[in-house]
XYZ file of C-alpha atoms in Angstrom:
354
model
C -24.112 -55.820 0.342
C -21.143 -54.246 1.761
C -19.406 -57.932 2.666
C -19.679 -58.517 -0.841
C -18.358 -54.828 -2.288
C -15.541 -55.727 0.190
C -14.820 -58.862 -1.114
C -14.315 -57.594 -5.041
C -12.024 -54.429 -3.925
C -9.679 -57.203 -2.299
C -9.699 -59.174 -5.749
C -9.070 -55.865 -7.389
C -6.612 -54.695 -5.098
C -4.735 -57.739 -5.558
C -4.973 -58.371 -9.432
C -3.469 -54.741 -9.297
C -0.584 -55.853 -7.356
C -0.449 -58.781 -9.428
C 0.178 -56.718 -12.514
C 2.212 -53.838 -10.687
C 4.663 -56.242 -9.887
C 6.099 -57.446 -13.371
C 5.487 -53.839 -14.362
C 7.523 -52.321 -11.813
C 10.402 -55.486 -12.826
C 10.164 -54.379 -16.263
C 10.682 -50.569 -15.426
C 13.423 -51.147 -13.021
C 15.117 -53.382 -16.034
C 14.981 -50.141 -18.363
C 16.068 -47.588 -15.851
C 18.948 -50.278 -14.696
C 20.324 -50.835 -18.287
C 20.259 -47.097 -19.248
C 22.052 -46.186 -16.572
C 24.444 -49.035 -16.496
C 24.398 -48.135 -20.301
C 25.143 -44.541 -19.599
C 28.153 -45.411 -17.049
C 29.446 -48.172 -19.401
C 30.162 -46.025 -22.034
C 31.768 -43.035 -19.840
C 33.767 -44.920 -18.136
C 35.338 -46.432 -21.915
C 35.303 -43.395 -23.473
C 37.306 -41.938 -20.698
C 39.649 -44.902 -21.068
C 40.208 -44.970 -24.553
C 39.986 -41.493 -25.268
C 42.673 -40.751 -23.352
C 45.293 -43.365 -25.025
C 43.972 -42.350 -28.863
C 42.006 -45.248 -29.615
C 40.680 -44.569 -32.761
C 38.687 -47.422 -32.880
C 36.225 -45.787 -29.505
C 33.299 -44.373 -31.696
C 32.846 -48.061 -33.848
C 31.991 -49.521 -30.384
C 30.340 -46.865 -28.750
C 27.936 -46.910 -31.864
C 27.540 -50.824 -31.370
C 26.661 -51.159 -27.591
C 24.317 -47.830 -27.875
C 21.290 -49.479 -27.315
C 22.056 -52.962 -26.249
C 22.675 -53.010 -22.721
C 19.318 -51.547 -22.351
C 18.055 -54.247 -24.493
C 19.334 -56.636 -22.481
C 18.351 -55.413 -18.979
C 14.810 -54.562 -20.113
C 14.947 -58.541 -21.562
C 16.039 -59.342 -18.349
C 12.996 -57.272 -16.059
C 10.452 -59.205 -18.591
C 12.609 -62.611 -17.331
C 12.193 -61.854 -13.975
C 8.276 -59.840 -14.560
C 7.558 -63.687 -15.679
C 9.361 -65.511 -13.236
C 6.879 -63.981 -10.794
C 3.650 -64.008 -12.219
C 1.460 -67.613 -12.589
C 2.059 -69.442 -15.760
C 1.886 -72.107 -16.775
C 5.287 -74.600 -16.719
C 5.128 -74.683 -20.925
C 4.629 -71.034 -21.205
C 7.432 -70.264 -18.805
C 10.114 -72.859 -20.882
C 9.397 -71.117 -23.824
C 10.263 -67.487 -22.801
C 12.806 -68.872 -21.426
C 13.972 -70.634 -24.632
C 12.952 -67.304 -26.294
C 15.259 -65.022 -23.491
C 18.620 -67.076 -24.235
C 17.732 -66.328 -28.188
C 17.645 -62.811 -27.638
C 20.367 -62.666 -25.085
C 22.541 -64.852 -27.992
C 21.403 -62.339 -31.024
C 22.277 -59.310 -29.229
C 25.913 -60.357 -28.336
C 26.018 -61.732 -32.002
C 24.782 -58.372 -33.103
C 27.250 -56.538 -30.595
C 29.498 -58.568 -31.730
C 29.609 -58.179 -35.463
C 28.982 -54.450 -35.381
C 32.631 -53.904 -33.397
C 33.568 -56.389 -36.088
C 32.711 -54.869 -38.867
C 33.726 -50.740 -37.420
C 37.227 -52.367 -36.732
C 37.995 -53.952 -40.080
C 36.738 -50.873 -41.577
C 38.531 -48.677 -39.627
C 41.940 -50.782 -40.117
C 41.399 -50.742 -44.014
C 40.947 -47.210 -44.044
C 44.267 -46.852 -42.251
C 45.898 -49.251 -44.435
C 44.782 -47.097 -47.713
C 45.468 -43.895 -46.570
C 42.552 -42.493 -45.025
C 40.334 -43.402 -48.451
C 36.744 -45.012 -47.425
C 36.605 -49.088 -47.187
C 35.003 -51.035 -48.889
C 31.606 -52.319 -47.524
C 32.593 -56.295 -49.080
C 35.058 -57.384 -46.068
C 32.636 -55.765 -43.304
C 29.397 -57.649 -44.527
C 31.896 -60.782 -44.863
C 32.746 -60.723 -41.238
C 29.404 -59.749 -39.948
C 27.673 -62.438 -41.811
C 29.886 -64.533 -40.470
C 29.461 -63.955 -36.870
C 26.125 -63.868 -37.495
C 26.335 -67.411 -38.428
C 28.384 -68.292 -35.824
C 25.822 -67.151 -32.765
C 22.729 -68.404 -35.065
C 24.554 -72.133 -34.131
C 25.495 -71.343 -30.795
C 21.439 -70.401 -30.257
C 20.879 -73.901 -31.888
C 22.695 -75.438 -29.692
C 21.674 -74.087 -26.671
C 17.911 -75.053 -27.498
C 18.889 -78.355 -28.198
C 18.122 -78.441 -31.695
C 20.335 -80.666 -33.692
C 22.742 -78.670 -35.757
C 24.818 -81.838 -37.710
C 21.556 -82.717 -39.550
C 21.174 -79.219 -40.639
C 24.675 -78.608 -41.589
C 23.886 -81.722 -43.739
C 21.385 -80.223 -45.249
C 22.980 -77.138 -46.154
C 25.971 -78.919 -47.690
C 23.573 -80.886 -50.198
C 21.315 -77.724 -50.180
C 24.556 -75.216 -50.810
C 25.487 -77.294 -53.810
C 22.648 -76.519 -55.406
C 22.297 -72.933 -54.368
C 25.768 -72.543 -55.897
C 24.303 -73.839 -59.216
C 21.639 -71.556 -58.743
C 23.416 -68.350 -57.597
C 26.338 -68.935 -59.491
C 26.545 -65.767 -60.943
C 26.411 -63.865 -57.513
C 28.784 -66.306 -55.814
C 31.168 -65.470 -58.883
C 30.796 -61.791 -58.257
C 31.132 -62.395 -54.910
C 34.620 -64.199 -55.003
C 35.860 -61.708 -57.492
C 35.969 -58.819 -55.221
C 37.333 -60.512 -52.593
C 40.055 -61.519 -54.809
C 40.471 -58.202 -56.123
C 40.583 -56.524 -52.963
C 42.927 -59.402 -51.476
C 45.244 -58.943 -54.286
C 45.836 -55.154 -54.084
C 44.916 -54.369 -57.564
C 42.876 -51.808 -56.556
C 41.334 -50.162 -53.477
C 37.797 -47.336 -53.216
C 39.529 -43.493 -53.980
C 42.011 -45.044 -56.703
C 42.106 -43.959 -60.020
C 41.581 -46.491 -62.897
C 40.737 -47.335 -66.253
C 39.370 -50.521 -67.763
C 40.123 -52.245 -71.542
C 36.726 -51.052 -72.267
C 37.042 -47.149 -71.836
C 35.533 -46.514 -69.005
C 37.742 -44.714 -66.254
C 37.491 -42.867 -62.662
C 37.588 -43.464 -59.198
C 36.456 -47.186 -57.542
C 34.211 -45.751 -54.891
C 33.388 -48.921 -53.218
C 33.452 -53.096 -54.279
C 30.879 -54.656 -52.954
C 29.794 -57.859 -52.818
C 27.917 -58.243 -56.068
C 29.231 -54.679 -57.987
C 32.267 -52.293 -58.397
C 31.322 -48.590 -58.300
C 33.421 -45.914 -60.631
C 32.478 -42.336 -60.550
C 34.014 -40.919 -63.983
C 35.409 -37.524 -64.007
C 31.818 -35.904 -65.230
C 30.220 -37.317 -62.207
C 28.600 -40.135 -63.156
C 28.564 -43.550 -61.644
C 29.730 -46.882 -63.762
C 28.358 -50.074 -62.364
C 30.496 -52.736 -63.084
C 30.720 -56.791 -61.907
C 32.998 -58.013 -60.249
C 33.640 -61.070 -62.524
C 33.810 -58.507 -65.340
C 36.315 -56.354 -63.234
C 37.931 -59.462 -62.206
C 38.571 -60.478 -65.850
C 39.739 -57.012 -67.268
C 42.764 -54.878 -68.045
C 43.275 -52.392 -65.476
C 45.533 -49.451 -65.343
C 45.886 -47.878 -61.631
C 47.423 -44.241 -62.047
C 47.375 -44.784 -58.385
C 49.701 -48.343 -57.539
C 52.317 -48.107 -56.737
C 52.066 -43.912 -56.498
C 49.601 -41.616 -56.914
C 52.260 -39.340 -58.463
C 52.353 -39.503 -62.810
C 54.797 -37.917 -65.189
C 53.130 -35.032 -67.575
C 54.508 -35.489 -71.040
C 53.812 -32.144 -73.052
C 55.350 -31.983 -77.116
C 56.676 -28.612 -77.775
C 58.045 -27.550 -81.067
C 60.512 -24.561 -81.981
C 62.054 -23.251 -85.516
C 65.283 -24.413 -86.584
C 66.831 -20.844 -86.331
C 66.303 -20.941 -82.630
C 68.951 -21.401 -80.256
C 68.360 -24.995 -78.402
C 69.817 -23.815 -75.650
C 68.226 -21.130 -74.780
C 65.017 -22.700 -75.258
C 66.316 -25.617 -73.108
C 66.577 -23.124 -70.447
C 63.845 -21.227 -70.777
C 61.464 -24.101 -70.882
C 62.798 -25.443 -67.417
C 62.843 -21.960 -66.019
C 58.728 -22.397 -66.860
C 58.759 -25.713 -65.537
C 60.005 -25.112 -62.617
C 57.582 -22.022 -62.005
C 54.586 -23.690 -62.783
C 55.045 -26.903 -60.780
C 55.895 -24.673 -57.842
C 52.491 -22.408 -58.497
C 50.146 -24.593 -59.931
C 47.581 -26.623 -57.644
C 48.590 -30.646 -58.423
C 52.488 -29.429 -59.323
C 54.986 -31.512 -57.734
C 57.178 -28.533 -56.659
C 60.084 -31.097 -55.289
C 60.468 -32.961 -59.150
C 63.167 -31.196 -60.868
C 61.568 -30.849 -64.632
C 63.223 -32.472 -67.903
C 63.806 -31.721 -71.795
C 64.352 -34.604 -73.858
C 64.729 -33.287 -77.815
C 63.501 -35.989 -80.053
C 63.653 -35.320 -83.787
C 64.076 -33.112 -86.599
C 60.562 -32.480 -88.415
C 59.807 -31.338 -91.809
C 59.344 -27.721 -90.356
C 60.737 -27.620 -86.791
C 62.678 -29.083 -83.926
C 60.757 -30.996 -82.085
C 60.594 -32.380 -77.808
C 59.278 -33.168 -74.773
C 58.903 -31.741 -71.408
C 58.398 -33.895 -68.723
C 56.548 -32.618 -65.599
C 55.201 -34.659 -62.109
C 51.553 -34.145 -61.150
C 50.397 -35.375 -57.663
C 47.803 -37.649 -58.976
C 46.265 -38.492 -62.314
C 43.531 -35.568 -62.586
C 45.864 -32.892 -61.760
C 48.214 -33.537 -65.390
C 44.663 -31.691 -67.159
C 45.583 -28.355 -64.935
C 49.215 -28.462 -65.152
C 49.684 -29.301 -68.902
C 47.194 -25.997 -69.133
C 49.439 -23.703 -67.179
C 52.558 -24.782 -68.363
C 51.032 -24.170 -72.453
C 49.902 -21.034 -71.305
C 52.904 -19.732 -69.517
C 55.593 -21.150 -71.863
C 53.769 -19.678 -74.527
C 53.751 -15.764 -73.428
C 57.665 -16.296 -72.016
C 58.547 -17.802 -75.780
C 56.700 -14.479 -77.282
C 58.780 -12.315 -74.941
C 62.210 -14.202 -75.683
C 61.119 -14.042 -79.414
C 61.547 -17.684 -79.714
C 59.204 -19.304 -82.454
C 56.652 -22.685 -82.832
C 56.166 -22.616 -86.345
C 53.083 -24.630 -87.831
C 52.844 -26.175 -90.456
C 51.900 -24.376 -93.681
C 51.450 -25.550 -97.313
C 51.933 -23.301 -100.492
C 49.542 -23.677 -103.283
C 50.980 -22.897 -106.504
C 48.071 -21.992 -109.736
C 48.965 -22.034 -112.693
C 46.773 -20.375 -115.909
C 45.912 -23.319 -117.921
C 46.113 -22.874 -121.942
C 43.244 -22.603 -124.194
């Protein structure tokens, strides 16, 4: 009785240390990549942080995460390496460890990708936000590239599968022809400079605001009341376009004024500047450095007629200076007693005979 209670607290004993084992591989491949995780990123961040980099938060974001991955992939390796199984199970977590090992640098890989041509577009435009169609571009494409590599590693043959997606692609082109079209659209767009997210625009059809992003199906336009205009790309491709913001932000503010024909033009000439130049210092959007203009134009049937011509900073801000300017060039012309006559009709009656 007690031989045999002996004998079955050794088996337990060691099918505990069997199991404690891989376990205790497994833990130590956790603790290992956090902390190697942990000094990785201190000893970067230290690094770039201290030259500017800008670029240090897109890859801190992208390796959070994946040198734990990868160390707690490898404890499960080695947690397998020592337990009994059989040859076929063995080759295939092994197969299955280099395809995890070859996603996770892929994935690594295209995240940096991705931050960095974001982060250099952003740059490029002035600080506006990027466009999420050249990111997905380059991280589908990396993506591609370590899906292959993987193939090739597990010695599956990849030339009778790029076969078949050549023959396959054409007809997935036929297929998808209007995504690939929107697709190829904004890339052109965006490789062409016609327009980039925080410009202002407006399109043949009426519509008008600012592109918020292109992606790779859809342009975005939020319009002036707040609301969002979903247009495709083809169609944006294909359209009439006016950027208030290529090659300048900055836009000239025509405003029509009028005066009487008893007025003197000079002294309206220089009282209208003396305005100008008052409200484009004050006002929020003025341009304070633009030195204003009067151009007269023409005689009318009941006044003399012209045009003042102010800078805004962008194309929004011409709505609040064309206010100010009305409004302060119309109390100065009451206090220099200088007139805007309107236009007025006489009726004459006459008694008609009985």
């Amino acid at each position: 009785m007690s031989y045999g209670l002996t004998c079955r607290f050794g088996l337990d004993f060691l099918a505990g240390r069997q199991f404690a084992l891989p376990a205790l591989f497994v833990l130590g491949g956790f603790l290992l990549g956090f902390l190697l995780e942990r000094l990785i990123l201190f000893a970067l961040g230290r690094l770039w942080s201290r030259r500017g980099w800008d670029g240090w938060q897109t890859v801190r974001r992208s390796v959070l995460g994946m040198v734990t991955l990868l160390c707690v992939a490898g404890g499960l390796y080695a947690a397998m390496r020592v337990t009994s199984l059989y040859p076929t199970a063995l080759s295939l977590y092994q197969r299955a460890f280099v395809v995890l090992v070859i996603f996770t640098l892929s994935l690594v890989t295209a995240r940096i990708a991705a931050g960095l041509v974001d982060l250099s577009i952003r740059k490029a435009e002035g600080a506006l936000p990027s466009t999420t169609i050249w990111g997905n571009v380059v991280r589908m494409l990396i993506m591609l590239t370590g899906l292959l590599v993987a193939l090739k590693l597990l010695d599956v043959p990849i030339t009778p599968i790029l076969t078949a997606l050549g023959v396959g692609g054409f007809a997935m082109a036929l297929a998808f022809q209007d995504t690939l079209s929107n697709l190829f659209a904004g890339l052109h767009i965006l490789a062409s400079g016609q327009m980039a997210p925080g410009d202002y625009v407006r399109l043949d059809s009426g519509d008008e605001g600012y592109v918020v992003d292109v992606t790779w199906r859809n342009t975005t336009i939020r319009t002036l009341p707040n609301n969002v205009v979903v247009i495709p790309n083809s169609r944006m491709a294909s359209a009439i376009i006016t950027n208030y913001h290529r090659p300048a932000p900055e836009v000239s503010v025509l405003v029509d004024v009028g005066v009487a024909y008893e007025s003197d033009l000079s002294r309206v000439e220089e009282v209208t500047l003396e305005v100008a130049r008052q409200v484009l210092r004050d006002a929020q959007g003025g341009v304070s450095e633009f030195e204003p203009m009067v151009f007269f134009r023409e005689f009318s049937d009941f006044r003399i007629e012209f045009t003042v011509v102010l800078r805004a900073r962008e194309y929004v801000d011409r709505f609040r200076l064309k206010h100010e300017f009305i409004k302060r060039l119309y109390e100065r012309y009451r206090e220099e007693g200088i007139e805007i006559p309107s236009a007025t009709r006489a009726l004459r009656f006459e008694p008609q005979r009985v």
